[in-house]
Every structure is written in C-alpha cells, then in structure tokens.
CSV table of C-alpha atoms and ligand atoms in Angstrom, one decimal:
chain,number,residue,atom,x,y,z
C,1,MET,CA,218.9,5.6,96.6
C,2,ALA,CA,217.2,2.6,98.0
C,3,ASP,CA,219.1,-0.1,96.0
C,4,ASP,CA,222.5,1.3,96.8
C,5,PRO,CA,224.2,-1.1,99.3
C,6,THR,CA,226.0,1.7,101.1
C,7,ASP,CA,222.6,3.2,102.1
C,8,GLN,CA,222.1,0.4,104.6
C,9,GLN,CA,225.0,1.5,106.7
C,10,GLU,CA,225.2,4.2,109.4
C,11,PRO,CA,226.4,7.4,107.7
C,12,LYS,CA,229.4,7.8,110.1
C,13,LEU,CA,230.6,4.2,109.4
C,14,ARG,CA,229.9,4.3,105.7
C,15,LYS,CA,232.9,4.0,103.6
C,16,LEU,CA,232.8,6.9,101.2
C,17,GLN,CA,232.5,5.8,97.6
C,18,ASN,CA,230.8,6.7,94.4
C,19,PRO,CA,227.1,5.9,93.9
C,20,THR,CA,226.3,2.6,92.1
C,21,GLY,CA,226.6,3.0,88.3
C,22,ILE,CA,228.3,6.4,88.6
C,23,HIS,CA,232.1,6.0,88.1
C,24,ASP,CA,235.3,7.9,88.4
C,25,ILE,CA,237.2,8.2,85.1
C,26,LEU,CA,240.8,7.4,86.2
C,27,PRO,CA,243.9,8.6,84.4
C,28,ASP,CA,244.4,5.4,82.3
C,29,ASP,CA,240.8,5.6,80.9
C,30,HIS,CA,241.1,9.3,80.3
C,31,GLU,CA,243.6,8.5,77.6
C,32,TYR,CA,240.7,6.8,75.7
C,33,TYR,CA,238.3,9.7,76.4
C,34,THR,CA,240.8,12.2,75.2
C,35,PHE,CA,241.4,10.2,72.0
C,36,ILE,CA,237.7,9.7,71.3
C,37,LYS,CA,236.9,13.3,71.9
C,38,LYS,CA,239.8,14.3,69.5
C,39,VAL,CA,238.4,12.0,66.7
C,40,VAL,CA,234.8,13.2,67.2
C,41,ARG,CA,235.9,16.9,67.2
C,42,HIS,CA,238.1,16.3,64.1
C,43,ARG,CA,235.4,14.5,62.1
C,44,CYS,CA,232.6,16.9,63.1
C,45,ARG,CA,234.7,20.0,62.3
C,46,GLN,CA,235.7,18.6,58.9
C,47,ALA,CA,231.9,18.3,58.2
C,48,GLY,CA,231.1,21.8,59.3
C,49,PHE,CA,229.5,20.9,62.6
C,50,ARG,CA,229.9,23.3,65.6
C,51,ARG,CA,230.0,22.3,69.2
C,52,ILE,CA,227.2,22.9,71.6
C,53,THR,CA,226.9,22.2,75.3
C,54,THR,CA,223.5,22.3,76.9
C,55,PRO,CA,223.1,22.3,80.7
C,56,ILE,CA,223.4,19.1,82.7
C,57,LEU,CA,220.2,20.2,84.4
C,58,GLU,CA,217.0,21.2,82.6
C,59,PHE,CA,213.4,21.8,83.6
C,60,THR,CA,211.8,18.4,83.6
C,61,ASP,CA,209.2,19.2,81.0
C,62,VAL,CA,212.0,19.6,78.4
C,63,PHE,CA,212.4,15.8,78.6
C,64,GLU,CA,208.8,14.9,79.4
C,65,ARG,CA,207.5,16.7,76.3
C,66,GLY,CA,210.5,15.9,74.1
C,67,ILE,CA,211.2,12.2,74.9
C,68,GLY,CA,207.7,11.3,75.7
C,69,GLY,CA,206.0,10.3,79.0
C,70,ALA,CA,205.4,6.7,77.8
C,71,THR,CA,209.1,5.9,77.3
C,72,ASP,CA,211.2,3.9,79.8
C,73,ILE,CA,213.5,6.9,80.1
C,74,VAL,CA,210.9,9.3,81.2
C,75,ASP,CA,208.8,6.8,83.0
C,76,LYS,CA,211.5,5.1,85.1
C,77,GLU,CA,215.0,6.4,84.5
C,78,MET,CA,215.2,10.1,85.1
C,79,TYR,CA,217.0,11.7,87.9
C,80,THR,CA,214.3,14.2,88.8
C,81,PHE,CA,214.0,16.3,91.9
C,82,LEU,CA,212.7,19.7,93.1
C,83,ASP,CA,215.2,22.5,93.3
C,84,LYS,CA,215.0,25.0,96.2
C,85,GLY,CA,212.4,27.0,94.3
C,86,ASP,CA,210.2,23.9,94.1
C,87,ARG,CA,210.7,23.6,90.4
C,88,SER,CA,211.0,20.1,89.0
C,89,VAL,CA,214.4,19.7,87.3
C,90,THR,CA,216.1,16.7,85.7
C,91,LEU,CA,219.7,15.6,85.0
C,92,LYS,CA,219.7,15.2,81.3
C,93,PRO,CA,219.2,11.6,80.2
C,94,GLU,CA,219.9,12.3,76.5
C,95,GLY,CA,221.1,15.2,74.4
C,96,THR,CA,218.5,15.8,71.6
C,97,ALA,CA,215.7,17.4,73.6
C,98,GLY,CA,218.1,19.9,75.2
C,99,VAL,CA,219.6,20.8,71.9
C,100,ILE,CA,216.2,21.5,70.3
C,101,ARG,CA,215.2,23.5,73.4
C,102,SER,CA,218.3,25.6,72.8
C,103,TYR,CA,217.8,25.9,69.0
C,104,LEU,CA,214.3,27.3,69.7
C,105,GLN,CA,215.2,29.5,72.6
C,106,HIS,CA,218.2,31.1,70.8
C,107,GLY,CA,216.3,31.6,67.5
C,108,MET,CA,218.7,29.4,65.5
C,109,LYS,CA,216.1,29.3,62.8
C,110,GLU,CA,217.6,32.6,61.7
C,111,LEU,CA,220.9,31.0,61.0
C,112,PRO,CA,221.7,29.3,57.6
C,113,GLN,CA,219.8,25.9,57.7
C,114,PRO,CA,220.4,23.2,58.5
C,115,VAL,CA,222.1,24.0,61.8
C,116,GLU,CA,224.7,21.2,62.4
C,117,LEU,CA,225.7,20.7,66.0
C,118,TYR,CA,227.7,18.2,68.0
C,119,TYR,CA,228.2,17.5,71.7
C,120,ILE,CA,230.4,15.3,74.0
C,121,GLU,CA,228.9,15.2,77.4
C,122,PRO,CA,227.8,13.1,80.5
C,123,HIS,CA,224.2,11.9,80.7
C,124,PHE,CA,222.3,10.3,83.5
C,125,ARG,CA,219.7,7.5,83.5
C,126,TYR,CA,218.6,5.7,86.6
C,127,ASP,CA,218.9,2.4,84.9
C,128,ARG,CA,219.7,-1.0,86.4
C,129,PRO,CA,223.5,-0.9,86.3
C,130,GLN,CA,225.2,-3.8,84.5
C,131,LYS,CA,228.0,-4.2,82.0
C,132,GLY,CA,227.8,-1.4,79.5
C,133,ARG,CA,224.8,0.2,81.3
C,134,TYR,CA,225.6,2.9,83.8
C,135,ARG,CA,223.7,5.7,85.6
C,136,GLN,CA,226.2,8.3,84.5
C,137,PHE,CA,227.6,7.7,81.0
C,138,TRP,CA,229.2,9.8,78.3
C,139,GLN,CA,227.7,10.3,74.9
C,140,PHE,CA,228.9,12.1,71.8
C,141,GLY,CA,226.1,13.0,69.4
C,142,VAL,CA,225.3,15.1,66.3
C,143,GLU,CA,222.1,16.9,65.3
C,144,VAL,CA,221.2,18.3,61.9
C,145,ILE,CA,218.3,20.7,62.4
C,146,GLY,CA,216.1,22.7,60.0
C,147,GLU,CA,216.0,20.6,56.8
C,148,LYS,CA,214.6,17.3,55.6
C,149,ASP,CA,216.3,15.3,53.0
C,150,PRO,CA,217.4,11.6,52.9
C,151,ALA,CA,220.9,12.8,51.9
C,152,LEU,CA,221.2,14.4,55.4
C,153,ASP,CA,220.2,11.2,57.1
C,154,ALA,CA,222.8,9.4,55.0
C,155,GLN,CA,225.4,12.0,56.0
C,156,VAL,CA,224.7,11.5,59.7
C,157,ILE,CA,225.0,7.7,59.4
C,158,ASP,CA,228.2,8.1,57.4
C,159,LEU,CA,229.7,10.4,60.0
C,160,ALA,CA,228.9,7.9,62.7
C,161,TYR,CA,230.4,5.1,60.7
C,162,ARG,CA,233.6,7.1,60.0
C,163,ILE,CA,234.1,7.9,63.6
C,164,ASN,CA,233.8,4.2,64.5
C,165,GLU,CA,236.2,3.5,61.7
C,166,ASP,CA,238.8,6.0,63.1
C,167,LEU,CA,238.3,4.4,66.5
C,168,GLY,CA,239.2,0.9,65.1
C,169,ILE,CA,235.8,-0.7,65.9
C,170,ALA,CA,233.6,-0.1,62.8
C,171,HIS,CA,233.9,-3.8,61.8
C,172,LEU,CA,232.4,-4.9,65.1
C,173,PHE,CA,229.0,-3.3,64.4
C,174,SER,CA,226.2,-3.6,61.8
C,175,ILE,CA,224.0,-0.7,61.0
C,176,GLN,CA,220.3,-1.7,61.5
C,177,LEU,CA,218.1,0.6,59.5
C,178,ASN,CA,214.3,1.2,59.5
C,179,ASN,CA,211.8,3.8,58.6
C,180,ILE,CA,209.0,3.9,61.2
C,181,GLY,CA,206.8,6.2,59.1
C,182,CYS,CA,205.2,9.6,59.6
C,183,GLY,CA,202.0,10.3,61.7
C,184,LYS,CA,199.9,9.5,58.6
C,185,CYS,CA,201.1,6.0,58.0
C,186,ARG,CA,201.8,5.1,61.6
C,187,THR,CA,198.2,5.7,63.0
C,188,LYS,CA,196.7,2.8,61.0
C,189,TYR,CA,199.7,0.6,61.7
C,190,LYS,CA,199.4,1.2,65.5
C,191,GLU,CA,195.7,0.3,65.4
C,192,ASP,CA,196.4,-3.0,63.6
C,193,LEU,CA,199.3,-3.8,65.9
C,194,VAL,CA,197.2,-3.3,69.0
C,195,ASN,CA,194.4,-5.5,67.5
C,196,PHE,CA,197.0,-8.2,66.8
C,197,TYR,CA,198.0,-8.3,70.4
C,198,ILE,CA,194.5,-8.3,71.8
C,199,GLY,CA,194.0,-11.7,73.4
C,200,LYS,CA,197.7,-12.4,73.6
C,201,GLU,CA,198.4,-10.1,76.5
C,202,ARG,CA,199.3,-12.9,78.9
C,203,SER,CA,202.2,-14.0,76.7
C,204,LEU,CA,203.8,-10.6,77.0
C,205,CYS,CA,206.2,-9.4,79.7
C,206,SER,CA,204.8,-6.9,82.2
C,207,ASP,CA,206.6,-4.0,80.5
C,208,CYS,CA,205.0,-4.9,77.1
C,209,GLN,CA,201.6,-5.2,78.7
C,210,ASN,CA,202.0,-1.6,79.8
C,211,ARG,CA,203.4,-0.6,76.4
C,212,LEU,CA,200.5,-2.0,74.6
C,213,GLU,CA,198.4,0.9,75.8
C,214,LYS,CA,200.9,3.6,75.9
C,215,ASN,CA,203.5,2.9,73.2
C,216,PRO,CA,202.6,-0.2,71.1
C,217,LEU,CA,205.5,0.2,68.6
C,218,ARG,CA,208.0,-0.6,71.5
C,219,LEU,CA,206.5,-4.1,71.6
C,220,LEU,CA,208.5,-4.8,68.4
C,221,ASP,CA,211.9,-4.3,70.0
C,222,CYS,CA,211.4,-6.0,73.4
C,223,LYS,CA,214.4,-8.2,74.2
C,224,LYS,CA,212.3,-10.9,76.1
C,225,GLU,CA,212.1,-14.2,74.2
C,226,ASP,CA,208.3,-14.6,74.3
C,227,CYS,CA,207.7,-11.0,73.2
C,228,GLN,CA,210.2,-11.5,70.4
C,229,ILE,CA,208.3,-14.6,69.1
C,230,LEU,CA,205.1,-12.6,69.0
C,231,ALA,CA,206.8,-9.6,67.4
C,232,GLU,CA,207.9,-11.9,64.5
C,233,LEU,CA,204.3,-12.7,63.8
C,234,ALA,CA,203.0,-9.2,64.2
C,235,PRO,CA,201.9,-7.1,61.2
C,236,LYS,CA,205.0,-5.6,59.4
C,237,PHE,CA,205.2,-1.9,59.1
C,238,GLU,CA,206.4,-2.1,55.5
C,239,GLN,CA,202.9,-2.7,54.2
C,240,TYR,CA,201.7,0.5,55.9
C,241,ARG,CA,204.4,2.9,54.8
C,242,CYS,CA,202.9,5.8,52.8
C,243,PRO,CA,204.4,6.6,49.4
C,244,GLU,CA,206.4,9.6,50.7
C,245,CYS,CA,208.0,7.6,53.5
C,246,GLN,CA,208.6,4.7,51.1
C,247,ASP,CA,210.3,7.1,48.7
C,248,PHE,CA,212.4,8.7,51.5
C,249,HIS,CA,213.6,5.3,52.7
C,250,ALA,CA,214.4,4.1,49.2
C,251,LYS,CA,216.5,7.2,48.5
C,252,LEU,CA,218.3,7.0,51.9
C,253,LYS,CA,219.3,3.4,51.0
C,254,GLU,CA,220.5,4.6,47.5
C,255,PHE,CA,222.7,7.3,49.2
C,256,LEU,CA,224.1,4.8,51.7
C,257,ASP,CA,224.9,2.4,48.8
C,258,GLU,CA,226.6,5.3,47.0
C,259,LEU,CA,228.7,6.0,50.1
C,260,GLY,CA,229.6,2.3,50.3
C,261,ILE,CA,227.9,1.9,53.8
C,262,LYS,CA,226.5,-1.5,54.5
C,263,TYR,CA,223.3,-1.7,56.5
C,264,VAL,CA,220.6,-4.3,57.4
C,265,ASP,CA,217.0,-3.3,56.7
C,266,ASN,CA,215.4,-4.3,60.0
C,267,PRO,CA,211.7,-3.6,60.4
C,268,ARG,CA,211.9,-4.3,64.1
C,269,ILE,CA,214.0,-1.2,65.0
C,270,VAL,CA,211.8,1.3,66.6
C,271,ARG,CA,214.0,3.0,69.2
C,272,GLY,CA,213.2,3.9,72.8
C,273,LEU,CA,212.3,7.6,72.4
C,274,ASP,CA,208.9,8.9,71.2
C,275,TYR,CA,210.2,11.8,69.1
C,276,TYR,CA,211.4,9.6,66.2
C,277,VAL,CA,209.5,9.6,62.8
C,278,GLY,CA,210.7,8.2,59.6
C,279,THR,CA,214.4,7.1,59.6
C,280,VAL,CA,215.7,5.2,62.7
C,281,PHE,CA,219.0,3.3,63.0
C,282,GLU,CA,221.2,1.5,65.5
C,283,PHE,CA,224.7,0.3,65.5
C,284,TRP,CA,224.5,-3.3,66.8
C,285,ASP,CA,227.3,-5.5,68.0
C,286,THR,CA,227.6,-8.2,65.3
C,287,ASN,CA,227.8,-10.9,68.1
C,288,GLN,CA,225.4,-9.6,70.7
C,289,GLY,CA,222.8,-8.0,68.5
C,290,ALA,CA,220.7,-5.3,70.2
C,291,GLN,CA,222.3,-5.8,73.6
C,292,ASN,CA,224.8,-3.0,74.2
C,293,ALA,CA,224.1,-1.1,70.9
C,294,ILE,CA,227.0,1.3,70.6
C,295,GLY,CA,224.9,4.1,69.2
C,296,GLY,CA,221.6,5.0,67.5
C,297,GLY,CA,219.6,7.8,66.1
C,298,GLY,CA,217.1,8.9,63.6
C,299,ARG,CA,214.8,11.6,62.4
C,300,TYR,CA,212.6,13.7,64.8
C,301,ASP,CA,210.7,16.1,62.6
C,302,GLY,CA,207.9,16.7,65.1
C,303,LEU,CA,210.1,17.3,68.2
C,304,ALA,CA,210.4,21.1,67.8
C,305,GLU,CA,206.6,21.4,67.7
C,306,LEU,CA,206.2,19.2,70.7
C,307,MET,CA,208.4,21.6,72.5
C,308,GLY,CA,206.3,24.6,71.5
C,309,GLY,CA,208.3,25.7,68.4
C,310,GLN,CA,207.5,26.0,64.7
C,311,PRO,CA,207.6,22.7,62.7
C,312,THR,CA,211.4,22.0,62.3
C,313,PRO,CA,212.8,18.8,60.9
C,314,GLY,CA,215.9,17.2,62.4
C,315,VAL,CA,218.0,14.1,62.3
C,316,GLY,CA,220.9,13.0,64.5
C,317,PHE,CA,222.6,10.2,66.4
C,318,ALA,CA,224.4,9.6,69.6
C,319,ALA,CA,226.9,6.9,70.8
C,320,GLY,CA,227.9,5.7,74.2
C,321,ILE,CA,231.6,6.4,75.0
C,322,GLU,CA,232.0,3.8,77.8
C,323,ARG,CA,230.7,1.1,75.4
C,324,ILE,CA,233.1,2.4,72.7
C,325,ILE,CA,236.0,2.2,75.1
C,326,ALA,CA,235.1,-1.4,76.1
C,327,ASN,CA,235.1,-2.4,72.5
C,328,MET,CA,238.4,-0.6,71.8
C,329,LYS,CA,240.0,-2.5,74.7
C,330,ARG,CA,238.4,-5.8,73.4
C,331,GLU,CA,240.0,-5.1,70.0
C,332,ASN,CA,243.3,-4.2,71.6
C,333,VAL,CA,243.2,-0.7,70.1
C,334,LYS,CA,246.0,1.3,71.7
C,335,VAL,CA,245.6,5.0,72.1
C,336,PRO,CA,248.6,7.4,72.3
C,337,SER,CA,249.5,8.3,75.9
C,338,LYS,CA,250.2,12.0,76.3
C,339,ASP,CA,251.0,11.5,80.0
C,340,ASP,CA,254.6,10.2,79.7
C,341,ILE,CA,257.0,12.6,81.4
C,342,HIS,CA,260.2,13.8,79.6
C,343,ILE,CA,262.3,15.2,82.4
C,344,PHE,CA,262.6,14.7,86.2
C,345,VAL,CA,264.3,17.6,88.1
C,346,ALA,CA,266.1,16.6,91.3
C,347,GLN,CA,267.7,19.2,93.6
C,348,LEU,CA,269.4,19.5,96.9
C,349,GLY,CA,269.2,22.6,99.1
C,350,ASP,CA,267.2,25.7,99.0
C,351,ASP,CA,269.5,27.6,96.6
C,352,ALA,CA,269.1,24.7,94.1
C,353,LYS,CA,265.4,24.7,94.6
C,354,LYS,CA,265.3,28.5,93.8
C,355,LYS,CA,267.1,27.9,90.5
C,356,CYS,CA,265.0,24.8,89.7
C,357,LEU,CA,261.5,26.3,90.1
C,358,PRO,CA,262.0,28.9,87.2
C,359,LEU,CA,264.0,26.3,85.2
C,360,MET,CA,261.0,23.9,85.4
C,361,ASN,CA,258.7,26.6,84.0
C,362,LYS,CA,261.1,27.3,81.1
C,363,LEU,CA,261.3,23.6,80.3
C,364,ARG,CA,257.5,23.3,80.4
C,365,ASP,CA,257.0,26.5,78.3
C,366,ARG,CA,259.2,24.9,75.6
C,367,GLY,CA,257.0,21.8,75.5
C,368,ILE,CA,259.1,19.5,77.8
C,369,LYS,CA,256.9,17.6,80.2
C,370,THR,CA,258.7,18.1,83.5
C,371,VAL,CA,258.1,17.0,87.1
C,372,GLY,CA,260.2,17.7,90.1
C,373,ALA,CA,260.4,16.2,93.6
C,374,LEU,CA,260.2,19.5,95.4
C,375,GLY,CA,259.1,17.9,98.7
C,376,LYS,CA,261.5,15.0,98.8
C,377,GLY,CA,264.7,15.0,100.9
C,378,SER,CA,267.6,12.8,99.9
C,379,MET,CA,269.0,12.5,96.3
C,380,LYS,CA,268.5,8.8,96.5
C,381,ALA,CA,264.8,9.1,97.2
C,382,GLN,CA,264.4,11.6,94.4
C,383,LEU,CA,266.2,9.3,91.9
C,384,ARG,CA,264.0,6.5,93.0
C,385,LEU,CA,261.0,8.6,92.1
C,386,ALA,CA,262.5,9.5,88.8
C,387,ASP,CA,262.7,5.8,88.0
C,388,LYS,CA,259.0,5.4,88.9
C,389,PHE,CA,258.1,8.1,86.4
C,390,ASN,CA,260.2,6.2,83.8
C,391,VAL,CA,261.8,9.4,82.5
C,392,PRO,CA,264.6,9.1,80.0
C,393,TYR,CA,266.6,12.0,81.6
C,394,THR,CA,266.9,13.5,85.1
C,395,LEU,CA,268.4,17.0,85.7
C,396,ILE,CA,270.3,17.3,89.0
C,397,MET,CA,271.3,20.4,90.8
C,398,GLY,CA,273.0,20.7,94.1
C,399,ILE,CA,275.1,23.3,95.9
C,400,THR,CA,278.2,22.8,93.7
C,401,GLU,CA,276.1,23.0,90.5
C,402,VAL,CA,274.5,26.3,91.7
C,403,ARG,CA,277.9,27.7,92.4
C,404,GLU,CA,279.3,26.6,89.0
C,405,GLY,CA,276.2,27.6,87.0
C,406,VAL,CA,275.6,24.1,85.6
C,407,VAL,CA,273.0,21.4,85.6
C,408,ILE,CA,273.9,17.7,85.6
C,409,VAL,CA,272.1,15.7,82.9
C,410,ARG,CA,271.7,12.1,83.8
C,411,ASP,CA,270.8,9.6,81.1
C,412,MET,CA,268.6,7.2,83.1
C,413,SER,CA,269.0,4.1,80.8
C,414,LYS,CA,272.8,4.3,80.5
C,415,GLY,CA,273.4,5.7,84.0
C,416,GLN,CA,275.8,8.3,82.5
C,417,GLN,CA,275.8,12.0,83.5
C,418,ARG,CA,277.5,15.2,82.4
C,419,PRO,CA,277.3,18.9,83.3
C,420,VAL,CA,275.6,21.5,81.0
C,421,PRO,CA,275.7,25.3,81.5
C,422,ILE,CA,272.3,26.4,82.9
C,423,GLU,CA,271.7,28.9,80.1
C,424,GLU,CA,272.0,26.1,77.5
C,425,ILE,CA,270.1,23.4,79.4
C,426,VAL,CA,266.6,24.0,77.8
C,427,GLU,CA,267.8,23.6,74.2
C,428,GLU,CA,270.1,20.7,75.2
C,429,VAL,CA,267.1,18.9,76.5
C,430,VAL,CA,265.1,19.7,73.3
C,431,LYS,CA,267.9,18.0,71.3
C,432,LEU,CA,267.8,14.9,73.6
C,433,ILE,CA,263.9,14.6,73.5
C,434,GLY,CA,263.5,15.6,69.9
C,435,GLU,CA,261.6,18.7,68.7
C,436,GLU,CA,258.9,16.4,67.3
C,437,ASN,CA,258.2,14.8,70.7
C,438,LEU,CA,257.5,18.0,72.5
C,439,ASP,CA,254.1,18.7,74.0
C,440,LYS,CA,253.5,22.0,72.3
C,441,TYR,CA,250.9,24.2,73.7
C,442,SER,CA,249.9,27.6,72.4
C,443,PRO,CA,247.0,29.5,73.8
C,444,GLY,CA,245.9,30.0,70.2
C,445,GLU,CA,245.5,33.1,68.2
C,446,ALA,CA,243.3,35.0,70.7
C,447,ILE,CA,243.7,38.8,70.5
C,448,TYR,CA,244.3,40.3,73.9
D,1,HAM,P1,220.0,6.3,72.9
D,1,HAM,O1,219.9,5.1,72.0
D,1,HAM,O2,219.1,6.4,74.0
D,1,HAM,O3,219.8,7.5,71.9
D,1,HAM,O4,221.5,6.4,73.4
D,1,HAM,C1,222.6,6.4,72.5
D,1,HAM,C2,223.7,5.6,73.0
D,1,HAM,O5,224.1,6.0,74.3
D,1,HAM,C3,223.3,4.1,73.2
D,1,HAM,O6,223.4,3.4,71.9
D,1,HAM,C4,224.4,3.6,74.2
D,1,HAM,O7,225.6,3.4,73.5
D,1,HAM,C5,224.6,4.9,75.0
D,1,HAM,N1,223.8,4.7,76.3
D,1,HAM,C6,222.5,4.8,76.5
D,1,HAM,N2,222.2,4.5,77.8
D,1,HAM,C7,223.3,4.2,78.4
D,1,HAM,C8,223.6,3.7,79.7
D,1,HAM,N3,222.7,3.6,80.7
D,1,HAM,N4,224.9,3.4,80.0
D,1,HAM,C9,225.9,3.4,79.0
D,1,HAM,N5,225.6,3.9,77.8
D,1,HAM,C10,224.4,4.2,77.4
D,1,HAM,C11,219.8,8.8,72.3
D,1,HAM,O8,220.2,9.2,73.4
D,1,HAM,C12,219.3,9.8,71.3
D,1,HAM,N6,219.4,11.2,71.9
D,1,HAM,C13,220.2,9.7,70.1
D,1,HAM,C14,219.8,10.7,69.0
D,1,HAM,C15,220.4,11.9,68.7
D,1,HAM,N7,218.8,10.6,68.2
D,1,HAM,C16,218.8,11.7,67.4
D,1,HAM,N8,219.8,12.5,67.8
C-alpha cells in the first residue's frame, strides 16, 4: 500500500513487520479480549442470542448493495481485490451486511422470528490510522432480524449498555439517540436540506461537497468546524418526521425510561452507513463527543430488500473492542489473568525426564497449569526459569528421586522443600494450589 513507509524500501532489506494500522494482539492484551468476549457471550446468551460467524471475505456487492456506494466505507475504505477467478471480493468492513446475506441465503425466515444473533470478529477498513482507528479492528455486535417494534430497539440499546456496565466503562459514555425517519418522511427532508445548502457549498469541506449530491444527511454529522456551524442552522428533521416514525420514537424513549437508560435526543446523529432507517444511536465519549464513539447501531428495515430478499425489518449495534480496551485501561479496570502458572517441573537426566513427561500431563488434566524446562541443562538454570514464571511451587526430580519413587516439592517463597511419593503428588499439589484455583477444562457434554 502506497502510504506504508516500509513500501519505500528494497524488499530484501525491509524489516518484516505488520502493515500500518494492522496489529498483533500480544498475550497481555489477549487477557482483555478474553474477558470482553466472555462478557459478551454471557450477556447475549442470557438474552437468547445465538452466535454467528460470517466469512472474513465476501463478494464485494454484499457491501456495495448493503452499506451503500455513497458511504465513506464503500467509497474509500474497503479492502477490495480480484480473486484468482477475477471475482471482486472484499474483506468485511462491518458485520451487518454479511449477517443479512446469511439470513437470506439460509432461509432463516423459516425460524421463529425475530432471529437474534451476535458476533465477535475482526473487520477491515482502509481508514487513516490514528488513535482508536485501525485498519484491522475487532467488533462485537448483535442483530435482531424479522420483527419491528420499538421494544426490540430498546432491548438492543439495553444489552449494549449492560455489556458496557459489566466492562466497567458505561459511565464514560452517553447514548446519543435519533430517529432519521422512513423513506416517506426522509424524501422531503433531503430535498429541503439540499436546498438549504445551495449557495453555501464553498463553506463546506470537500467531503461534504461530495456528500451534498450523494448522501446529504451525512452533512449533519461532519466533524469539521465550518460544516458543524452550518449543520446547526440547517432544517431539523424533527419537523419532517411522519406520525408513524414520531410514534415509534416516542415509544422507544418510553421503553428506555422504563429500563432506566439515560439518553440524549440528538437530531444530528445520522450514522455513516446507508442502510439505516428510523432509530439510530451512538455511544459517545462524554469528554470527546463523537470522536472515537465506542459503538453504534440502529434499524435497517430496508436492508434485506436491497440485498434481493423479502422486506425484513432488523435492528442491531456493534462496538469496537480496541476502543473498549483503551477505555478499560484508562479507567484502570483490571481483568483476571488466566495465564499464571501453578507448577514448574524441573528434572535432571533422561530417566527423570521420562517420569516427568506423563506426570506433567496428569497435573494438567487435573487443572494444574504446569510448565517444564525440558530443554534446559543445569538445575540452577531451571530454577532460575521457575523464578521467572513466578510459580508458587516447583517439582524437582533427579536420579535419586526416580530411584526412590518420590518428587521433591519446593515452596518457592519459603525456599523449603520436601519429598512426596510420586503416586500422591497430583493430589498433594491440588491441596497446595486449592481446588477452587484449578484451571478446570472439560470438553463438555459431547456424545462420542
Ligand atoms: P460502525 O459505527 O461503523 O457501525 O462501527 C461500530 C464501532 O466499531 C464503532 O463505534 C467503533 O467503536 C468501531 N470501529 C469502527 N471503525 C473502526 C476503526 N477503523 N478502528 C477501530 N474501531 C472501529 C457498524 O459497523 C454497524 N454494522 C453497526 C450495526 C450493527 N448497526 C446495526 N447493526
């Protein structure tokens, strides 16, 4: 890619590194991802949602038709290329279009409606990388497909809020709510909006000058100062909302009040994807406003039809996991580390190694997180490594211990050690670690 500094260098000399805006997730950060995924899975399961994973790669028209050609995402930000069969494919920039494609393709209309799905996946946008904006980023999202009722919109917003609450960051965000109307009420509004901007084009940024023709509603949420001043003066959608949309919006607000969810009615929220109709919302940072919104969503009742299906209403939201992690760190939210090791196994000589290999498996099967220095030589080097792992206990086995059928248990903090018969060692370690601290793993209740 042209703006990647590494592209300027000779391929042979080039230091191998990740592309700009596309990052490794290193073990320390994985602890956050694991925790967030657990919270999302838990909350979604409790509400009857089932998990779906659509492919990372779709035919490009899934997004062109779904998200809309006039949006920044489709216009500028998609990773699109031809596959070896000369078909245009795209790395998915968002989750909703793929989920609706899948709903239609797999005849999910036959299932009890609404179909409630969630996903936790990487997405790709060729955006300008900056803090909180990456080219590969993870989102979790939910979609409620097949029914239309403001209570469903309220449930989706509530679910998003509760997940944020469980993650310890709900208080950092305000819910900005709007209803951008249906085709009926929006047509007249768009006309009047365009008329308002006629003659003022020169005060708009170049993006907004383009949007005026293709997607005038987006002029309302441009972040540039001059465009914002004009947007304040532009006609307000509220006066154009038809009675049905008015009623839907009023009911949604009543339901949110009932759920005790605070929101700000913000007529300037329009969202960056074309498929939205009616309800739209964003979770804004209370300090930074629209910059680095943590999540957003809304209703997309016309999307299935745009994608060649029967009219099918839907509502959903998605949130950016990297932005959530940044906020959790800012708030000093600590997540449990599952990576701490219980036991280090040190051994000397091949006979001891032979005994230690199956012993390590037995310890692990019992839920004891165990590492061994199978490649290290001296006992000193092995114990040094045990210190690095910060284990509470080390098991030591040498030629004498093999002969006597014992294992030495060394308490690392006290520096004390004692022999334990090898057949008793697993349960002895369980006593030391505590049954409640074991990393229990069971392959579940599958029937083989
Ligand atoms: P979106 O607002 O485009 O909505 O993205 C949702 C969230 O993904 C954003 O609020 C942000 O936290 C995160 N995000 C987006 N782009 C980036 C990026 N370049 N780097 C880091 N994080 C990013 C959607 O994607 C809709 N599909 C949401 C939805 C679901 N609407 C209905 N159902």
